[in-house]
Short mmCIF file of C-alpha atoms in Angstrom, two decimals:
data_model
loop_
_atom_site.label_atom_id
_atom_site.label_comp_id
_atom_site.label_asym_id
_atom_site.label_seq_id
_atom_site.Cartn_x
_atom_site.Cartn_y
_atom_site.Cartn_z
CA MET A 1 33.12 8.97 -132.39
CA ARG A 2 36.63 8.31 -133.68
CA ILE A 3 38.87 5.56 -132.32
CA GLY A 4 42.48 5.39 -133.51
CA ILE A 5 43.88 1.91 -134.17
CA ILE A 6 47.54 1.11 -134.77
CA MET A 7 47.46 -1.90 -137.12
CA ASN A 8 50.78 -3.77 -137.30
CA GLY A 9 51.09 -6.65 -139.77
CA VAL A 10 48.52 -5.76 -142.44
CA THR A 11 50.84 -6.67 -145.31
CA GLY A 12 50.41 -10.31 -144.33
CA ARG A 13 47.57 -12.53 -145.55
CA MET A 14 45.44 -12.58 -142.39
CA GLY A 15 46.17 -9.03 -141.35
CA LEU A 16 45.21 -7.67 -144.76
CA ASN A 17 42.22 -9.80 -145.77
CA GLN A 18 40.45 -10.68 -142.55
CA HIS A 19 41.38 -7.84 -140.20
CA LEU A 20 41.82 -4.80 -142.43
CA ILE A 21 39.58 -5.35 -145.47
CA ARG A 22 36.80 -7.57 -144.12
CA SER A 23 36.71 -6.05 -140.64
CA ILE A 24 38.00 -2.48 -140.18
CA VAL A 25 37.40 -1.25 -143.74
CA ALA A 26 33.95 -2.89 -143.81
CA ILE A 27 33.05 -1.28 -140.48
CA ARG A 28 34.17 2.12 -141.77
CA LYS A 29 32.09 1.76 -144.95
CA GLU A 30 28.98 1.04 -142.92
CA GLY A 31 29.38 4.03 -140.62
CA GLY A 32 31.09 2.47 -137.62
CA VAL A 33 30.12 0.26 -134.69
CA ALA A 34 26.84 1.07 -132.93
CA LEU A 35 27.29 1.82 -129.22
CA PRO A 36 24.61 1.38 -126.52
CA ASN A 37 24.08 5.14 -126.18
CA GLY A 38 23.28 5.53 -129.88
CA ASP A 39 26.70 6.85 -130.93
CA ARG A 40 28.73 5.17 -133.64
CA LEU A 41 32.40 4.35 -133.19
CA VAL A 42 34.39 4.84 -136.40
CA PRO A 43 37.85 3.22 -136.62
CA ASP A 44 40.67 5.47 -137.86
CA PRO A 45 43.54 3.05 -138.60
CA ILE A 46 47.20 3.80 -139.11
CA LEU A 47 48.97 1.01 -140.98
CA VAL A 48 52.39 0.11 -139.58
CA GLY A 49 55.10 -2.13 -141.00
CA ARG A 50 58.54 -2.27 -142.53
CA ASN A 51 57.66 -1.76 -146.20
CA GLU A 52 56.35 1.77 -146.68
CA GLY A 53 55.60 1.19 -150.37
CA LYS A 54 53.33 -1.78 -149.66
CA LEU A 55 51.63 0.10 -146.85
CA ARG A 56 50.88 3.10 -149.07
CA ASP A 57 49.49 0.86 -151.82
CA ILE A 58 47.18 -0.87 -149.35
CA ALA A 59 46.11 2.42 -147.81
CA ALA A 60 45.35 3.98 -151.20
CA ALA A 61 43.33 0.96 -152.27
CA HIS A 62 41.08 1.14 -149.20
CA GLY A 63 40.69 4.84 -148.44
CA ILE A 64 43.08 4.95 -145.49
CA GLU A 65 45.06 8.13 -144.92
CA ARG A 66 47.78 7.15 -142.46
CA VAL A 67 50.80 4.83 -142.73
CA SER A 68 54.05 4.59 -140.81
CA ILE A 69 57.25 2.55 -140.53
CA ASP A 70 57.97 3.91 -137.03
CA LEU A 71 56.12 1.80 -134.45
CA ASP A 72 57.52 3.72 -131.48
CA ALA A 73 56.22 7.02 -132.87
CA CYS A 74 52.80 5.46 -133.37
CA LEU A 75 52.73 4.10 -129.82
CA ALA A 76 53.68 7.54 -128.52
CA ASN A 77 50.64 9.16 -130.13
CA PRO A 78 47.87 9.53 -127.49
CA ALA A 79 45.26 9.98 -130.22
CA ASP A 80 45.43 6.25 -131.05
CA ALA A 81 43.98 4.16 -128.22
CA VAL A 82 44.25 0.61 -129.64
CA TYR A 83 47.20 -1.46 -130.83
CA PHE A 84 46.55 -4.49 -133.08
CA ASP A 85 49.21 -7.08 -133.87
CA ALA A 86 49.19 -9.61 -136.73
CA THR A 87 52.97 -9.91 -137.11
CA LEU A 88 55.07 -13.07 -136.81
CA THR A 89 54.48 -15.07 -133.63
CA SER A 90 58.16 -14.72 -132.76
CA GLN A 91 57.83 -10.91 -132.76
CA ARG A 92 54.45 -10.54 -131.05
CA VAL A 93 55.51 -10.57 -127.40
CA ALA A 94 57.96 -7.68 -127.81
CA HIS A 95 55.43 -5.61 -129.77
CA VAL A 96 52.62 -6.20 -127.29
CA ARG A 97 54.83 -5.38 -124.31
CA ARG A 98 55.74 -2.04 -125.89
CA ALA A 99 52.09 -1.29 -126.60
CA ILE A 100 51.07 -2.09 -123.03
CA ALA A 101 53.89 0.10 -121.69
CA ALA A 102 52.53 2.91 -123.88
CA GLY A 103 49.08 2.51 -122.30
CA LYS A 104 47.37 1.10 -125.39
CA HIS A 105 44.49 -1.35 -125.34
CA VAL A 106 45.73 -4.42 -127.20
CA TYR A 107 44.01 -6.81 -129.59
CA CYS A 108 46.11 -9.39 -131.40
CA GLU A 109 46.18 -12.52 -133.49
CA LYS A 110 46.77 -15.93 -131.98
CA PRO A 111 48.87 -17.50 -130.67
CA LEU A 112 49.39 -14.80 -128.09
CA ALA A 113 53.00 -15.87 -127.47
CA PRO A 114 55.41 -18.72 -128.22
CA THR A 115 55.24 -19.97 -124.59
CA THR A 116 52.65 -20.12 -121.82
CA ALA A 117 54.96 -18.25 -119.44
CA GLU A 118 55.24 -15.34 -121.87
CA ALA A 119 51.48 -15.31 -122.49
CA LEU A 120 50.74 -15.17 -118.75
CA ASP A 121 53.35 -12.43 -118.34
CA LEU A 122 51.55 -10.36 -120.98
CA GLU A 123 48.25 -10.87 -119.16
CA ARG A 124 49.76 -9.69 -115.88
CA ALA A 125 51.36 -6.68 -117.59
CA ALA A 126 48.04 -5.68 -119.15
CA GLN A 127 46.29 -6.00 -115.80
CA ARG A 128 48.90 -3.88 -114.04
CA ALA A 129 48.61 -1.22 -116.74
CA LYS A 130 44.79 -1.38 -116.57
CA VAL A 131 44.50 -1.69 -120.35
CA LYS A 132 41.94 -3.83 -122.10
CA HIS A 133 43.18 -6.86 -124.00
CA GLY A 134 41.91 -9.46 -126.42
CA VAL A 135 43.01 -12.35 -128.61
CA VAL A 136 41.42 -13.44 -131.89
CA GLN A 137 39.14 -16.47 -131.38
CA ASP A 138 37.32 -16.28 -134.68
CA LYS A 139 36.12 -19.89 -134.93
CA LEU A 140 33.55 -19.24 -132.20
CA PHE A 141 31.84 -16.73 -134.50
CA LEU A 142 31.60 -18.96 -137.57
CA PRO A 143 27.97 -19.68 -138.54
CA GLY A 144 28.58 -23.45 -138.47
CA VAL A 145 30.09 -23.38 -134.98
CA ARG A 146 27.36 -21.03 -133.73
CA LYS A 147 24.79 -23.59 -134.89
CA LEU A 148 26.67 -26.35 -133.07
CA LYS A 149 26.75 -24.29 -129.88
CA ARG A 150 23.01 -23.69 -130.12
CA LEU A 151 22.39 -27.43 -130.45
CA VAL A 152 24.56 -28.09 -127.39
CA ASP A 153 22.73 -25.45 -125.34
CA ASP A 154 19.33 -26.80 -126.43
CA GLY A 155 20.24 -30.33 -125.34
CA PHE A 156 19.85 -31.77 -128.84
CA PHE A 157 22.70 -34.27 -128.42
CA GLY A 158 21.65 -35.67 -125.04
CA ARG A 159 24.91 -36.82 -123.48
CA ILE A 160 27.74 -35.87 -125.82
CA LEU A 161 29.99 -38.85 -126.46
CA SER A 162 32.58 -37.69 -128.98
CA VAL A 163 33.75 -34.85 -131.21
CA ARG A 164 35.76 -35.41 -134.40
CA GLY A 165 37.42 -32.58 -136.29
CA GLU A 166 39.17 -32.60 -139.65
CA PHE A 167 41.04 -29.47 -140.69
CA GLY A 168 43.48 -28.68 -143.44
CA TYR A 169 44.30 -28.54 -147.12
CA TRP A 170 47.25 -29.02 -149.44
CA VAL A 171 49.74 -26.15 -149.17
CA PHE A 172 51.89 -26.19 -152.27
CA GLU A 173 55.61 -26.49 -151.64
CA GLY A 174 56.57 -23.90 -154.27
CA MET A 175 58.30 -26.46 -156.49
CA ASP A 176 55.70 -26.10 -159.28
CA GLU A 177 56.00 -22.97 -161.40
CA ASP A 178 52.22 -22.59 -161.67
CA GLN A 179 51.43 -23.25 -157.98
CA SER A 180 52.85 -20.81 -155.44
CA PRO A 181 52.63 -21.58 -151.69
CA GLN A 182 49.44 -20.33 -150.02
CA ARG A 183 51.15 -19.78 -146.66
CA PRO A 184 54.26 -17.74 -145.74
CA SER A 185 57.53 -19.58 -145.29
CA TRP A 186 57.87 -18.63 -141.62
CA ASN A 187 54.94 -20.94 -140.87
CA TYR A 188 57.34 -23.82 -141.54
CA ARG A 189 60.28 -22.59 -139.46
CA LYS A 190 60.13 -23.44 -135.77
CA GLU A 191 62.66 -20.72 -134.95
CA ASP A 192 60.23 -18.09 -136.31
CA GLY A 193 57.24 -19.38 -134.34
CA GLY A 194 55.98 -21.69 -137.07
CA GLY A 195 54.30 -25.09 -136.82
CA ILE A 196 50.72 -26.27 -137.12
CA ILE A 197 50.49 -27.31 -133.45
CA LEU A 198 51.27 -23.82 -132.14
CA ASP A 199 49.04 -22.33 -134.83
CA MET A 200 45.96 -24.56 -134.65
CA PHE A 201 45.85 -25.84 -131.05
CA ALA A 202 45.11 -22.27 -129.97
CA HIS A 203 41.95 -22.57 -132.07
CA TRP A 204 41.01 -26.03 -130.84
CA ARG A 205 41.40 -24.97 -127.19
CA TYR A 206 38.85 -22.17 -127.23
CA LEU A 207 36.54 -24.01 -129.63
CA LEU A 208 36.42 -27.10 -127.41
CA ASP A 209 36.36 -25.20 -124.09
CA HIS A 210 33.51 -22.89 -125.06
CA THR A 211 31.42 -25.26 -127.19
CA PHE A 212 31.61 -28.68 -125.52
CA GLY A 213 33.65 -28.75 -122.31
CA ALA A 214 36.98 -27.83 -120.75
CA VAL A 215 40.04 -29.66 -122.14
CA ARG A 216 41.48 -31.90 -119.40
CA ALA A 217 44.12 -33.98 -121.21
CA VAL A 218 45.88 -34.26 -124.57
CA GLN A 219 47.67 -36.94 -126.58
CA CYS A 220 49.34 -35.71 -129.76
CA SER A 221 51.50 -37.02 -132.57
CA GLY A 222 52.98 -34.42 -134.88
CA ALA A 223 54.78 -34.79 -138.18
CA THR A 224 56.84 -32.91 -140.73
CA HIS A 225 55.52 -34.56 -143.86
CA ILE A 226 57.11 -32.18 -146.37
CA PRO A 227 60.81 -31.72 -145.46
CA GLU A 228 61.68 -28.97 -147.97
CA ARG A 229 59.82 -25.98 -149.37
CA VAL A 230 60.48 -22.82 -151.40
CA ASP A 231 60.37 -19.38 -149.77
CA GLU A 232 59.14 -16.02 -151.07
CA ALA A 233 62.48 -15.35 -152.80
CA GLY A 234 62.37 -18.65 -154.67
CA ARG A 235 65.00 -20.33 -152.48
CA ARG A 236 64.65 -23.86 -151.16
CA TYR A 237 64.74 -24.16 -147.37
CA PRO A 238 64.51 -27.04 -144.87
CA VAL A 239 61.25 -27.29 -142.94
CA THR A 240 61.97 -27.25 -139.21
CA ALA A 241 58.39 -27.13 -137.88
CA ASP A 242 55.52 -29.60 -137.86
CA ASP A 243 53.06 -29.42 -140.75
CA ALA A 244 50.54 -31.97 -139.40
CA ALA A 245 49.18 -33.02 -136.00
CA TYR A 246 46.96 -35.91 -134.98
CA ALA A 247 45.52 -35.35 -131.51
CA THR A 248 43.03 -36.75 -129.02
CA PHE A 249 41.63 -34.64 -126.18
CA VAL A 250 39.60 -35.52 -123.10
CA LEU A 251 36.93 -32.92 -122.31
CA ALA A 252 34.91 -32.43 -119.15
CA GLY A 253 31.34 -33.07 -120.30
CA SER A 254 28.20 -32.54 -118.21
CA GLY A 255 27.39 -36.28 -118.24
CA GLY A 256 30.93 -37.65 -118.29
CA ASP A 257 34.12 -37.33 -120.28
CA ILE A 258 33.90 -36.41 -123.99
CA ILE A 259 36.53 -37.80 -126.36
CA ALA A 260 37.59 -35.30 -129.05
CA GLN A 261 39.85 -36.17 -131.98
CA PHE A 262 41.30 -33.49 -134.26
CA ASN A 263 43.46 -33.97 -137.32
CA SER A 264 45.23 -30.82 -138.54
CA SER A 265 47.32 -30.87 -141.69
CA TRP A 266 48.83 -28.64 -144.36
CA ALA A 267 49.64 -31.77 -146.35
CA VAL A 268 46.17 -33.25 -146.97
CA ARG A 269 43.81 -33.08 -149.94
CA VAL A 270 40.23 -32.16 -149.15
CA TYR A 271 37.46 -34.72 -149.62
CA ARG A 272 34.79 -33.30 -147.33
CA ASP A 273 32.34 -30.42 -147.44
CA ASP A 274 34.67 -27.77 -146.03
CA LEU A 275 38.24 -27.04 -144.92
CA LEU A 276 37.07 -27.55 -141.34
CA GLN A 277 34.49 -30.21 -140.58
CA ILE A 278 33.37 -31.20 -137.08
CA GLN A 279 31.15 -34.17 -136.22
CA VAL A 280 29.49 -34.42 -132.81
CA ASP A 281 27.83 -37.65 -131.67
CA GLY A 282 25.51 -37.91 -128.68
CA THR A 283 22.97 -40.32 -127.26
CA LEU A 284 20.03 -38.41 -128.78
CA GLY A 285 21.52 -37.18 -132.04
CA SER A 286 24.52 -36.17 -134.12
CA ALA A 287 25.60 -33.11 -136.10
CA VAL A 288 28.18 -32.32 -138.76
CA ALA A 289 29.27 -28.68 -139.12
CA GLY A 290 31.57 -26.80 -141.46
CA LEU A 291 32.51 -23.13 -141.56
CA ARG A 292 28.95 -22.08 -142.41
CA GLY A 293 26.61 -25.06 -142.60
CA CYS A 294 25.46 -27.60 -140.02
CA LYS A 295 23.35 -30.72 -140.45
CA THR A 296 21.80 -32.97 -137.82
CA GLN A 297 20.53 -36.51 -137.56
CA SER A 298 18.19 -37.23 -134.66
CA ARG A 299 17.87 -40.56 -132.88
CA ALA A 300 14.53 -41.13 -134.62
CA ASP A 301 16.12 -40.59 -138.07
CA THR A 302 19.13 -42.82 -137.42
CA PRO A 303 19.24 -45.72 -139.93
CA ARG A 304 19.88 -49.39 -139.07
CA PRO A 305 22.54 -50.46 -141.58
CA VAL A 306 23.59 -54.10 -141.91
CA TRP A 307 27.19 -54.99 -142.69
CA ASN A 308 27.24 -56.89 -145.97
CA PRO A 309 30.23 -56.21 -148.22
CA ASP A 310 28.88 -58.63 -150.83
CA GLU A 311 25.90 -56.47 -151.79
CA PRO A 312 25.58 -52.80 -152.83
CA ASN A 313 24.75 -50.60 -149.87
CA PRO A 314 20.98 -49.83 -149.90
CA PHE A 315 21.23 -46.73 -147.72
CA ASP A 316 21.68 -43.11 -148.70
CA PHE A 317 23.42 -42.12 -145.48
CA TYR A 318 23.16 -38.41 -146.35
CA ASP A 319 19.41 -38.45 -146.79
CA GLN A 320 18.56 -38.64 -143.08
CA TRP A 321 20.42 -35.43 -142.22
CA ARG A 322 18.65 -32.07 -141.88
CA GLU A 323 20.10 -28.57 -142.35
CA VAL A 324 20.12 -26.32 -139.26
CA PRO A 325 18.87 -22.77 -140.03
CA LEU A 326 21.02 -19.80 -139.06
CA ASP A 327 19.90 -17.86 -136.00
CA GLY A 328 20.60 -14.23 -136.93
CA VAL A 329 22.92 -12.68 -139.50
CA ALA A 330 26.02 -14.54 -140.72
CA ALA A 331 28.55 -11.72 -140.24
CA ASN A 332 32.24 -12.24 -140.94
CA ALA A 333 33.66 -14.01 -137.88
CA PHE A 334 36.69 -11.70 -137.58
CA ARG A 335 34.55 -8.60 -137.93
CA ALA A 336 32.08 -9.84 -135.31
CA GLN A 337 34.86 -10.15 -132.74
CA TRP A 338 36.42 -6.82 -133.73
CA GLU A 339 33.09 -5.11 -133.07
CA MET A 340 32.85 -6.79 -129.66
CA PHE A 341 36.35 -5.65 -128.72
CA LEU A 342 35.75 -2.07 -129.85
CA ARG A 343 32.54 -1.93 -127.79
CA HIS A 344 34.54 -3.36 -124.89
CA VAL A 345 37.06 -0.51 -125.20
CA ALA A 346 34.60 2.32 -125.84
CA ALA A 347 31.55 1.26 -123.82
CA ASP A 348 33.04 -1.17 -121.28
CA GLU A 349 30.90 -4.04 -122.58
CA PRO A 350 31.98 -7.54 -121.41
CA PHE A 351 34.63 -9.35 -123.45
CA ARG A 352 35.63 -12.88 -122.51
CA HIS A 353 38.43 -13.39 -125.04
CA GLY A 354 41.25 -11.73 -123.14
CA PHE A 355 44.89 -12.68 -122.73
CA GLY A 356 44.01 -15.33 -120.14
CA GLU A 357 42.04 -17.20 -122.80
CA GLY A 358 44.90 -16.71 -125.23
CA ALA A 359 47.31 -18.23 -122.70
CA LYS A 360 45.15 -21.37 -122.55
CA GLY A 361 45.62 -21.87 -126.28
CA VAL A 362 49.40 -21.54 -125.96
CA GLN A 363 49.35 -23.96 -123.03
CA LEU A 364 47.55 -26.63 -125.06
CA ALA A 365 50.05 -26.23 -127.91
CA GLU A 366 52.98 -26.57 -125.52
CA LEU A 367 51.48 -29.67 -123.92
CA GLY A 368 50.69 -31.11 -127.34
CA LEU A 369 54.33 -30.71 -128.36
CA LYS A 370 55.41 -32.27 -125.07
CA SER A 371 53.04 -35.21 -125.60
CA TRP A 372 54.48 -35.75 -129.06
CA GLY A 373 58.05 -35.59 -127.80
CA GLU A 374 57.43 -37.96 -124.87
CA ARG A 375 54.87 -40.18 -126.66
CA ARG A 376 52.33 -40.08 -123.82
CA TRP A 377 49.11 -38.51 -122.49
CA ILE A 378 49.55 -35.16 -120.73
CA ASP A 379 47.07 -33.65 -118.25
CA VAL A 380 46.03 -30.03 -118.86
CA PRO A 381 46.12 -28.22 -115.49
CA PRO A 382 44.25 -24.97 -114.75
CA LEU A 383 46.27 -21.83 -115.38
CA PRO A 384 46.68 -19.15 -112.71
CA LYS A 385 43.60 -16.96 -112.69
CA GLY A 386 43.94 -13.29 -113.57
CA GLU A 387 41.49 -10.54 -112.79
CA GLY A 388 38.72 -12.47 -114.56
CA VAL A 389 36.17 -11.37 -117.12
CA ARG A 390 33.43 -8.93 -116.35
CA GLY A 391 29.90 -9.89 -117.36
#
């Protein structure tokens, strides 16, 4: 069975690598997505953007036949049922509204919108139009996070006390001739929807909500550590958005509040096992997870160190940690969610990552920015409930 997908934004880093090549192209090469009735759903993408030359090069490299620079014409084609958006955050709301008005099911990158009000408006519009909708929440499908979730569900931690997350890496400013920036310049312009708080708090919201407990409050300090960078044309520009955030969250745990601390930075050098590392401490055990791996230390294996700065430390603190095996196949996280959404569209299977969940991520980013501006804790209230999630 064919399903037509309008893919807008595939000339960008995430749209090209994670969504087109590692998800849609990979699914096509393996014969499509298996449906419950035994059929296979094969994506037929049309690549949309402003640069026809780039689009044709990408299409030719990956066996794709269709490209277009006319989004309205694509949306008017009834043969394409799904619209996907990985464009700039500042452009997403207008694109998604047009897709909903055209009756398309919509799947898009996060953040869903620059503001909570706009995100909720998109959810209501999708509900009125009776189209299916989803937002990327890829971290939930990472092997390391899946292992953490399994430990939580199995009660390994006992009462969870705290969660500590470290995320980031050094993004080159573009000043060095041999080191080009790894991220697009719009990420550093607030007026274009840039900023690490808007970008990453959407991730931390769903990761915390669905792995440990609902986020109830936030305290955040942001920073613009690097005030000037070089854009794609080689021109220097002033950075107007935050490039680092240092936040504490209060989560609703089953045995009491959980304190979660997350540092997010594009101006940090990595001295840890992965770009994202999460440590969870509980009364019965602890775990440290990265993108793929996860190690645990049980209460019985916990050492009894003695503070003595005058003598070499006798403990190998890494030795008491044990690797958690993977439960199932470690599929690409973006592809795993794409397959879920396509089954949701074609076979009406449940999908919990709709626009309402996307709005929660935008809400946390907005409240984080407010906390930073006012230098205080901010409560995170429930958002208005939409039609809910089936299943």
